[in-house]
Short mmCIF file of C-alpha atoms and ligand atoms in Angstrom, two decimals:
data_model
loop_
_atom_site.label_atom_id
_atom_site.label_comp_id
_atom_site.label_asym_id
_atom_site.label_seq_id
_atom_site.Cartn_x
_atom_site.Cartn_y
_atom_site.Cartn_z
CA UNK A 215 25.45 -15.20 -100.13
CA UNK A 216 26.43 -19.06 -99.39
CA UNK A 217 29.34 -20.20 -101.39
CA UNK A 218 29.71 -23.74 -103.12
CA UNK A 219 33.40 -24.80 -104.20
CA UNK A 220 32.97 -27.70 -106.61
CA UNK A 221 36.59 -29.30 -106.78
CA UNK A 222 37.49 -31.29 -109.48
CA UNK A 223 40.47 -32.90 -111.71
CA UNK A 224 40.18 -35.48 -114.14
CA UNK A 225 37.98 -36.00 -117.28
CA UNK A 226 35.57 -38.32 -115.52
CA UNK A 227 34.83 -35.60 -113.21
CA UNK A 228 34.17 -33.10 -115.29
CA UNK A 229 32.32 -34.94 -117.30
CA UNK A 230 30.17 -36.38 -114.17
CA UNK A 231 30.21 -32.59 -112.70
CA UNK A 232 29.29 -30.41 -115.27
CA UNK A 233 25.56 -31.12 -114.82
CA UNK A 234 25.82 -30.63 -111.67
CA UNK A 235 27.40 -27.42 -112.48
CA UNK A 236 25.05 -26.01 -114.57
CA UNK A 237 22.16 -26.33 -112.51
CA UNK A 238 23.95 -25.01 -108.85
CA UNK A 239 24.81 -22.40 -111.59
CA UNK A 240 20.88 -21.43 -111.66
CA UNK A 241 19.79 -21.31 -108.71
CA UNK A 242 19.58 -17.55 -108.12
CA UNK A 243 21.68 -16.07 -104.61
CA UNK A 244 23.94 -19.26 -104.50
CA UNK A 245 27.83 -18.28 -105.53
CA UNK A 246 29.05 -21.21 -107.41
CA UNK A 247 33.22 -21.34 -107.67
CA UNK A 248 34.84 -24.01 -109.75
CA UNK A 249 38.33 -25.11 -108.96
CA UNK A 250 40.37 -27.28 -110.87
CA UNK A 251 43.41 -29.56 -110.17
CA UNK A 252 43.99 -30.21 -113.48
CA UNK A 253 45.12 -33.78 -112.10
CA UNK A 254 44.83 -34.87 -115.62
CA UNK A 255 45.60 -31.96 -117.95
CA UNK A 256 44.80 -32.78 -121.19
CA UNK A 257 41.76 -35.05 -121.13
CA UNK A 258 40.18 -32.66 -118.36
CA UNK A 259 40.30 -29.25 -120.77
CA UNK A 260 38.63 -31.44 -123.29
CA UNK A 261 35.67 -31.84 -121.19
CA UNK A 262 35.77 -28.29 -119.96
CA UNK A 263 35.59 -26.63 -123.82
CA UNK A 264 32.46 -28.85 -124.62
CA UNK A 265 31.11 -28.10 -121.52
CA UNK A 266 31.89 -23.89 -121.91
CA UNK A 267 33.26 -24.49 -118.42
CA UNK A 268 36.04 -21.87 -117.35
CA UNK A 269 37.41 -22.52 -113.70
CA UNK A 270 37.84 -19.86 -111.50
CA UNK A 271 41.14 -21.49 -109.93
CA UNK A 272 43.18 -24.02 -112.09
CA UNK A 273 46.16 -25.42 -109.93
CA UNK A 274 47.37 -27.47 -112.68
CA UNK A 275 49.41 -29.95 -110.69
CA UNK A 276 50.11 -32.43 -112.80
CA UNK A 277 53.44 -33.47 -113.25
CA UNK A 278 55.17 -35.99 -115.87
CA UNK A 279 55.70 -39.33 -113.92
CA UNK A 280 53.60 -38.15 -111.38
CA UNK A 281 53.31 -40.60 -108.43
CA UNK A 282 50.27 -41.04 -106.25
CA UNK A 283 52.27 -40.28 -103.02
CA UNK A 284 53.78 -36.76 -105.04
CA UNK A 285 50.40 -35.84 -106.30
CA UNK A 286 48.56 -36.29 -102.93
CA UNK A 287 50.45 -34.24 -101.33
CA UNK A 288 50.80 -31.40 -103.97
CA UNK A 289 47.02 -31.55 -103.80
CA UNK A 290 46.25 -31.28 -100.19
CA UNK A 291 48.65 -28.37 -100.07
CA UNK A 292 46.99 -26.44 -102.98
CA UNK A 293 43.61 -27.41 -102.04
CA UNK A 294 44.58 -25.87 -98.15
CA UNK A 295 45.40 -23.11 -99.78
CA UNK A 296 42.83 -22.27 -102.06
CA UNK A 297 40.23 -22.74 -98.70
CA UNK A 298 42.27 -20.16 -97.05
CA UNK A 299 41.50 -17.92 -99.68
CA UNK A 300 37.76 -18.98 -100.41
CA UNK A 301 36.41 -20.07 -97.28
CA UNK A 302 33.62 -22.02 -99.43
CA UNK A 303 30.21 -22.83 -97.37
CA UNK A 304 29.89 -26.17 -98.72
CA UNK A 305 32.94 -27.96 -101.23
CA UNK A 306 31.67 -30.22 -103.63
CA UNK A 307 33.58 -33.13 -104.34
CA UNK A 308 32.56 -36.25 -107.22
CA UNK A 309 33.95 -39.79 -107.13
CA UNK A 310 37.00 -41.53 -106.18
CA UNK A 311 40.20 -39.50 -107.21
CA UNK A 312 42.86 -38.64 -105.34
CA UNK A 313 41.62 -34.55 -106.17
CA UNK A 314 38.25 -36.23 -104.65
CA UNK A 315 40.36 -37.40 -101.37
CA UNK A 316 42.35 -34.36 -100.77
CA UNK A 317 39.46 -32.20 -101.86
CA UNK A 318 37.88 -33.84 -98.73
CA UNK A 319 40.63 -33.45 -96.80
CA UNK A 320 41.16 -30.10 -97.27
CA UNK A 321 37.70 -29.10 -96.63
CA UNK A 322 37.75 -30.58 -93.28
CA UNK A 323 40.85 -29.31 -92.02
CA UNK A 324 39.39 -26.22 -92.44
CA UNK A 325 36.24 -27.41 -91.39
CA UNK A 326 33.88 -26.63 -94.08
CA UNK A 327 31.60 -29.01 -94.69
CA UNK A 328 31.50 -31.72 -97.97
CA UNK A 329 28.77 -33.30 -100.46
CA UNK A 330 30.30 -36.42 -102.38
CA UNK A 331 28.49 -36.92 -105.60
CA UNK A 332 28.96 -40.44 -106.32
CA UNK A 333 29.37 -41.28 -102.80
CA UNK A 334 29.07 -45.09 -101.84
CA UNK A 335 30.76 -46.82 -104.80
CA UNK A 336 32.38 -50.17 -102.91
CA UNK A 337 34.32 -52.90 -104.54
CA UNK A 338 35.24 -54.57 -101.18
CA UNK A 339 38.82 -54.89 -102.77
CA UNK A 340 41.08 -52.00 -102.04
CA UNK A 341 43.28 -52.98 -104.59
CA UNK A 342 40.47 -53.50 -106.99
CA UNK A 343 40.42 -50.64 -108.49
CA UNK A 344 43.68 -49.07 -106.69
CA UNK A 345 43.69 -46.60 -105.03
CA UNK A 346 40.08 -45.41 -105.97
CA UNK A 347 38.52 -47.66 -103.62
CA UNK A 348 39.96 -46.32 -100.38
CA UNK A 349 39.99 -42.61 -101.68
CA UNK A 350 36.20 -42.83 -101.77
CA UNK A 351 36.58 -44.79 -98.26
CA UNK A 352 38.64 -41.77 -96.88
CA UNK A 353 35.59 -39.19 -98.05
CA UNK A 354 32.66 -40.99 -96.60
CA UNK A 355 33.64 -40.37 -93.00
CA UNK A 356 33.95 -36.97 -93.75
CA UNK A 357 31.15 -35.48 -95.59
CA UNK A 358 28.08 -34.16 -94.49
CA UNK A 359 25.97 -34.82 -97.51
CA UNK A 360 26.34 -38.44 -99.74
CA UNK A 361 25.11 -38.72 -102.87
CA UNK A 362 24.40 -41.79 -103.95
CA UNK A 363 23.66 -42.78 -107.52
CA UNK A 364 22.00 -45.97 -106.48
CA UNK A 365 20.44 -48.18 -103.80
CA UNK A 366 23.04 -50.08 -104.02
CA UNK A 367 25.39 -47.30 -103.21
CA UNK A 368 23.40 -46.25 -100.61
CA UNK A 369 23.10 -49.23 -98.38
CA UNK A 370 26.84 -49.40 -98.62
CA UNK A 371 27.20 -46.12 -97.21
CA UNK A 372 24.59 -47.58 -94.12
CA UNK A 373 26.72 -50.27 -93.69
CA UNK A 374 29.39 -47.90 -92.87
CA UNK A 375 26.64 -46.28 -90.66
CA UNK A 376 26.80 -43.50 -92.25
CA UNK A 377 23.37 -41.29 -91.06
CA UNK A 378 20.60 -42.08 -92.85
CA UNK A 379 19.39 -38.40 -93.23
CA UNK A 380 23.19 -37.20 -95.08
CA UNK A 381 22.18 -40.30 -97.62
CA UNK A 382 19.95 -39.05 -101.19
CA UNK A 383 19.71 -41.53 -104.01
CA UNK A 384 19.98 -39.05 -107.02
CA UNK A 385 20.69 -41.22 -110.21
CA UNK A 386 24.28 -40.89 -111.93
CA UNK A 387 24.97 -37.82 -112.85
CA UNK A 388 27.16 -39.40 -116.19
CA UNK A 389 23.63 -39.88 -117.60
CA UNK A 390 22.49 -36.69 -117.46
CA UNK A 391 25.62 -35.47 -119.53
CA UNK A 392 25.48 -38.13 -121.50
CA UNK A 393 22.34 -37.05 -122.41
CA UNK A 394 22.51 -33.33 -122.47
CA UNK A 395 25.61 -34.31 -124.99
CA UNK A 396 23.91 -36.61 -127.31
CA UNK A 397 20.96 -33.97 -127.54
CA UNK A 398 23.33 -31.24 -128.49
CA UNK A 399 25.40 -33.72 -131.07
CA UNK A 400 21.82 -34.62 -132.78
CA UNK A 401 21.24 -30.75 -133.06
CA UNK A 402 24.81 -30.11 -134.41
CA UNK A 403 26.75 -33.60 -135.85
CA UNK A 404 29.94 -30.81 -136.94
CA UNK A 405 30.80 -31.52 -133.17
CA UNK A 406 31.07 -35.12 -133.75
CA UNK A 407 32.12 -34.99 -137.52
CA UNK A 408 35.75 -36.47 -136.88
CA UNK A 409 34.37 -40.01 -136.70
CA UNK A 410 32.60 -39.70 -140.01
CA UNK A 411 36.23 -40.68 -141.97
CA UNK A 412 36.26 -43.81 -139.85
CA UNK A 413 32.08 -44.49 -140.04
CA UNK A 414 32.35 -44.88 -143.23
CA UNK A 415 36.07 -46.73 -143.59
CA UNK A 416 34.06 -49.81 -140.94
CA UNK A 417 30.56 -49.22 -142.72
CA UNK A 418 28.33 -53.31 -143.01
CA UNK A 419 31.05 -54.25 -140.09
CA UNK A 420 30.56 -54.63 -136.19
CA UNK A 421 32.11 -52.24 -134.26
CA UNK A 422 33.83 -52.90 -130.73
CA UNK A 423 34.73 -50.28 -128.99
CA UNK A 424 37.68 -50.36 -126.52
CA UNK A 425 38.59 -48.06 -123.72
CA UNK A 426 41.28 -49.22 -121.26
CA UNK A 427 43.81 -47.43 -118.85
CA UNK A 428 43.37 -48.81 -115.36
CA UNK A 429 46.04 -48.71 -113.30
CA UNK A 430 45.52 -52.57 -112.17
CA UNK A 431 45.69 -53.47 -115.78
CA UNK A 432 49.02 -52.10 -116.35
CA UNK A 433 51.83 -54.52 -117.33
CA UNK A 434 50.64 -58.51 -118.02
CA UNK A 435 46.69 -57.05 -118.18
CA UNK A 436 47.82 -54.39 -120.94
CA UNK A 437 49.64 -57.12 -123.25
CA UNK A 438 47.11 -59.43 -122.51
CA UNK A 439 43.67 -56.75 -123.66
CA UNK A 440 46.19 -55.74 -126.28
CA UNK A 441 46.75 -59.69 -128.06
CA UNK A 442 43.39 -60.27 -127.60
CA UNK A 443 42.10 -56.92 -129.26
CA UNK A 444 44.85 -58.35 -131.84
CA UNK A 445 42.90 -61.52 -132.70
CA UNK A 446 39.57 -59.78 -132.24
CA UNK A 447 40.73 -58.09 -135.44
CA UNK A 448 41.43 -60.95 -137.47
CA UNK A 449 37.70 -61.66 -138.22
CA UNK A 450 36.98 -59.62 -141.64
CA UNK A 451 33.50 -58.65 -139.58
CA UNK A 452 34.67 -56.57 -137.17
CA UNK A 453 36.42 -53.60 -136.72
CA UNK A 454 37.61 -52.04 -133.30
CA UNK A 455 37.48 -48.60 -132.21
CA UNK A 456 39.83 -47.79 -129.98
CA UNK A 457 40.39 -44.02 -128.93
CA UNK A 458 43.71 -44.71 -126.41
CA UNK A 459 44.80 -43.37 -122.84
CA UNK A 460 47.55 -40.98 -123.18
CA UNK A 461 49.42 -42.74 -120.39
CA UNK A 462 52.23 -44.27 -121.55
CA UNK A 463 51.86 -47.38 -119.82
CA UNK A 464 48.79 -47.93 -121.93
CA UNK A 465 50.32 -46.73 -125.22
CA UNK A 466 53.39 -48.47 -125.09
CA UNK A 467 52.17 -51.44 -124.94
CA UNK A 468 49.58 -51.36 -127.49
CA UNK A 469 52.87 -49.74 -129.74
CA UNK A 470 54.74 -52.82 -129.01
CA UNK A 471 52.05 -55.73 -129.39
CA UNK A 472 49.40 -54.22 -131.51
CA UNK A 473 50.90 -52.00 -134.22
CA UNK A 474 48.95 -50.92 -136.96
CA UNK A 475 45.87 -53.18 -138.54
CA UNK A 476 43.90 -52.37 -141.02
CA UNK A 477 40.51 -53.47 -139.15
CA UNK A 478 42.23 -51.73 -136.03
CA UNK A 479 41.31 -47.65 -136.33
CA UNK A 480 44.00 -46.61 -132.93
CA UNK A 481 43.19 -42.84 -132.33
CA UNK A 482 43.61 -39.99 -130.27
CA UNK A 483 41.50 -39.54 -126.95
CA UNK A 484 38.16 -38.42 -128.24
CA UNK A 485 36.31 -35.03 -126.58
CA UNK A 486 32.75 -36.09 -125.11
CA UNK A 487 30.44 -35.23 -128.02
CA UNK A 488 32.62 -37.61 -130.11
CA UNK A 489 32.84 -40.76 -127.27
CA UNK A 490 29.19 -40.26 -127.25
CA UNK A 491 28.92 -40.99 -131.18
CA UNK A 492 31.38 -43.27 -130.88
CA UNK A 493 29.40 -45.42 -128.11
CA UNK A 494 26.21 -44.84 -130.80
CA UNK A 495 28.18 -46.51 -133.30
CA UNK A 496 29.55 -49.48 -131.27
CA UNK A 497 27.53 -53.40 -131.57
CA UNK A 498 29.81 -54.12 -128.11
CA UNK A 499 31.80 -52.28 -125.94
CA UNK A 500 35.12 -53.41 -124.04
CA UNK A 501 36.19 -51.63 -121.43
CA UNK A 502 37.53 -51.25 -118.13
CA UNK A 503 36.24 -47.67 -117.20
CA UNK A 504 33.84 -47.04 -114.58
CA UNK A 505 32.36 -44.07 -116.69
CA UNK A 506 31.97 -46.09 -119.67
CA UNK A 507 30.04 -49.02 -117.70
CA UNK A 508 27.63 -46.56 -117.01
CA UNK A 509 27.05 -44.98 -120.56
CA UNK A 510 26.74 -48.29 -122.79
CA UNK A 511 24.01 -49.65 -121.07
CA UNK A 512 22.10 -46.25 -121.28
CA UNK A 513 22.51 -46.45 -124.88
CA UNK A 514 21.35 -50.36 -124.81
CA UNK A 515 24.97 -51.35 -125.67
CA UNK A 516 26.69 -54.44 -124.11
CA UNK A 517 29.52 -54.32 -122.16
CA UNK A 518 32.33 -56.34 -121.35
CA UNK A 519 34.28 -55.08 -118.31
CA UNK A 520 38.00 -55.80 -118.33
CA UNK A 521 38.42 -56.27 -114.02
CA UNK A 522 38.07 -58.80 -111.70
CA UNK A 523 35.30 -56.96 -109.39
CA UNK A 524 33.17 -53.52 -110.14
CA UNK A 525 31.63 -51.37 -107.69
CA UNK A 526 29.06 -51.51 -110.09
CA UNK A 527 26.60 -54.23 -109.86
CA UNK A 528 23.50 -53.07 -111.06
CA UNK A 529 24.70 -53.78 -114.45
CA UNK A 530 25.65 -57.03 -113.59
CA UNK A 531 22.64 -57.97 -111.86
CA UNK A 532 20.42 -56.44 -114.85
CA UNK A 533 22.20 -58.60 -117.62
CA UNK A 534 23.52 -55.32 -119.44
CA UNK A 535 27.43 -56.07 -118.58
CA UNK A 536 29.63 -58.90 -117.80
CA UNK A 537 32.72 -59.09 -115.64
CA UNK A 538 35.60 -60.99 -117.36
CA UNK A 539 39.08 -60.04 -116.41
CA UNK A 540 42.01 -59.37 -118.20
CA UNK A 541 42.50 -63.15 -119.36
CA UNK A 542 43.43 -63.32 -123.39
CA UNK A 543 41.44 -65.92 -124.75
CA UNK A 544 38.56 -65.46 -122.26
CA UNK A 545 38.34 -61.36 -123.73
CA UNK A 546 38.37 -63.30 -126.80
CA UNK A 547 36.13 -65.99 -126.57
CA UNK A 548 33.10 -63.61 -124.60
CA UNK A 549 33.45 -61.15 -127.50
CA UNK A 550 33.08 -63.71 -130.25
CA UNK A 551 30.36 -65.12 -128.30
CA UNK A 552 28.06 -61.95 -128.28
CA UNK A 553 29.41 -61.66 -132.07
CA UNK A 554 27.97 -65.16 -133.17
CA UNK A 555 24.90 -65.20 -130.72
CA UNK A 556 23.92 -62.09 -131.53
CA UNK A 557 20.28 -62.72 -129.29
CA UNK A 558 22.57 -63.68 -125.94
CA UNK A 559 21.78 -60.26 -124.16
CA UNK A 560 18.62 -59.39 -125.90
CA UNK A 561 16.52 -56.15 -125.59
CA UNK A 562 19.13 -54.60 -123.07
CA UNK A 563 17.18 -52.61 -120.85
CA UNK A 564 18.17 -49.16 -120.39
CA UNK A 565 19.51 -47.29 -117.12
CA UNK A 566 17.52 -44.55 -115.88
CA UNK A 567 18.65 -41.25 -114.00
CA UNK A 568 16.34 -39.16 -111.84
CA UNK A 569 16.71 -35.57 -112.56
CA UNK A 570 19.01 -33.98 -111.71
CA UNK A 571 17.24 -30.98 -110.46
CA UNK A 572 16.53 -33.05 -107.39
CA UNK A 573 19.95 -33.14 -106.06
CA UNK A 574 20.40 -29.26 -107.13
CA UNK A 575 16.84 -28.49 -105.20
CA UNK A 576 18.04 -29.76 -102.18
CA UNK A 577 21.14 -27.84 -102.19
CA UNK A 578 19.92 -25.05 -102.29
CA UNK A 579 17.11 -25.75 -99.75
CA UNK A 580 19.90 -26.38 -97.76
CA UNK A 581 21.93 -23.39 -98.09
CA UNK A 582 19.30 -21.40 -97.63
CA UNK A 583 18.38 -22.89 -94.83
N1 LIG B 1019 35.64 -40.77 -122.45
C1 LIG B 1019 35.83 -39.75 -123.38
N2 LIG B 1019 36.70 -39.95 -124.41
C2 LIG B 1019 37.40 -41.11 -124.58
C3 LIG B 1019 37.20 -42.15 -123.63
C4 LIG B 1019 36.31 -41.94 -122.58
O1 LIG B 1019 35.22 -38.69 -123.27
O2 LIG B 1019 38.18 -41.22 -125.53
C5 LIG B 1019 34.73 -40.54 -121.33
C6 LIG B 1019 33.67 -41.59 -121.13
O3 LIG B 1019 32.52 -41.29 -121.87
C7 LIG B 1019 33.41 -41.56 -119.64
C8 LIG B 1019 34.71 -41.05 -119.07
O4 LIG B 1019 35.47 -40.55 -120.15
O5 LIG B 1019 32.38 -40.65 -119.29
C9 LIG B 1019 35.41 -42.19 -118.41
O6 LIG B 1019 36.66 -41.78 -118.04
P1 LIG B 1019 37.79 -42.81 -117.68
O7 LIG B 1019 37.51 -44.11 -118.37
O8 LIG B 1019 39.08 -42.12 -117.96
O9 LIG B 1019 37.67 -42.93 -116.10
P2 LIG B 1019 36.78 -43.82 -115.13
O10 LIG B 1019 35.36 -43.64 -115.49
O11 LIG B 1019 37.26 -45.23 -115.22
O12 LIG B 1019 37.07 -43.23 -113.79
#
């Protein structure tokens, strides 16, 4: 029976995976094995409770202070390893991590072949974002199957003359969770009922969400998002939303500069199902995830990206998000200006995602083949 190793290791993974999971999951004759690196701990078992995802190998590598250099290497040996032991058909790696890279890696040391979900994300910059943009460089070359969630994506990946025949345009995959989510919190709001204390403490105000936690940011870009979320505050008609990145160069510095306001609601990482009600419940969302860039539009929410490039145009190009850097008053000033002219982005469209079942169709056409 043909074997599929989907490797993963961060929350944005999982979350962009489990879709993908589910439906490998039934096609009938396929093995499906799961493998975690646990790159991220804590934010990746959040995903994998709502999700009812157990792995069937957790490495859990991470390590306090981990550096990239450290971590690379920890992974590539564990991922070796657990290909020795599996000898997977086909692995399945998703994005732009370094459990993405080595997953790669791994795989073709051992010379089993690789689909990248997500594959052909370009910024041009390979500091921009750093080091994503040359870990989804490094899998390109190697896999066998690329797939892309956009046009966009996919002409970058012939530029790099990549064959046209590995190359299948299957919609993000962050859509279809986000919508298999939202379905399940409409059916059952207990699994989002943690937000209703705050819902109702920023009730007749508009809400701004912010996520942040890029490495690039870290340092000047951190104090910077964190003044300006600071002044944001200061109008009585807004309140912000702001579930934080454990890493501590994120919450030290909002510690330090932002302290506690009373239009300010500073929480805990929030699980999926919750995010998802939180993104229902922003007017604007500020952020300088790649995940999140995807989701507001969806939902017909604006967003303001906090980076200097994205390997994400198409929401540029439609109108639905808006590149502005890490500058204080400019965060500022492009927040209170969608605030005050409340029509500047009207009717945002919304993104669409084919279904999924395409991409799992033609796996297993493929394996059976
Ligand atoms: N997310 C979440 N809880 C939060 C913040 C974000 O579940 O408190 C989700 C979000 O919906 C998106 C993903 O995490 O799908 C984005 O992850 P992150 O911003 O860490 O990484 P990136 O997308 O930039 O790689």
């Amino acid at each position: 029976m043909p074997k599929v190793l989907v490797i993963f290791g961060t929350r944005p993974e999982a979350i962009k995976l489990f879709p993908v999971i589910r439906a490998l999951a039934a096609i009938p004759g396929l093995t499906v094995r799961t493998c975690v690196t646990a790159q991220h701990r804590g934010l990746l078992d959040q995903v994998l409770a709502i999700a009812d995802l157990v792995p069937d190998i957790d490495l859990d590598l991470m390590e306090p202070g981990q550096t990239l250099d450290r971590l690379t290497a920890r992974l590539l040996v564990g991922l070796g390893d657990v290909m020795d032991v599996e000898k997977p058909d086909l692995v399945i790696v998703q994005g732009d991590t370094a459990t993405a890279m080595t997953g790669a890696l791994a795989a073709y040391y051992h010379k089993v072949p690789v689909a990248h979900v997500e594959a052909g994300l370009r910024s041009g910059d390979i500091y921009h974002p750093w080091p994503e943009e040359v870990n989804r460089r490094i899998v390109a070359p190697i896999a066998a199957l690329h797939f892309a969630p956009t046009d966009t994506a996919a002409e970058a990946l012939r530029r790099e003359t990549i064959a046209e025949d590995t190359i299948h345009v299957t919609g993000n995959t962050v859509i279809d969770a986000l919508h298999w989510t939202a379905a399940r919190v409409a059916a059952d709001p207990s699994l989002a009922a943690g937000l209703d204390a705050i819902a109702s403490r920023f009730a007749g105000k508009r809400i701004i969400l912010v996520t942040t936690h890029r490495r690039e940011n870290f340092g000047d870009g951190m104090a910077a998002i964190a003044r300006a979320i600071g002044r944001i505050a200061e109008r009585d008609d807004v309140a912000v939303l702001f579930p934080v990145h454990p890493n501590p160069n994120v919450v030290s510095v909002m510690n330090a500069i932002l302290g506690d306001r009373a239009n300010v609601a500073r929480i805990e990482p929030l699980d999926y199902p919750h995010f998802v009600r939180a993104l229902g419940m922003a007017d604007i969302v500020l952020t300088d995830s790649g995940g999140v860039q995807e989701e507001a539009p969806a939902l017909g929410k604006p967003v303001l990206v906090m980076r200097e490039t994205t390997e994400r145009p198409e929401g540029v190009a439609a109108g639905t998000a808006k590149l502005i850097g890490t500058d204080e008053d400019r965060i500022v000033s492009d927040i209170f200006t969608l605030l005050d002219t409340r029509g500047i982005w009207p009717d945002q469209p919304r993104a669409s995602s084919p279904p999924l079942s395409a991409t799992a169709r033609f796996e297993s056409q493929r394996l059976a083949g």
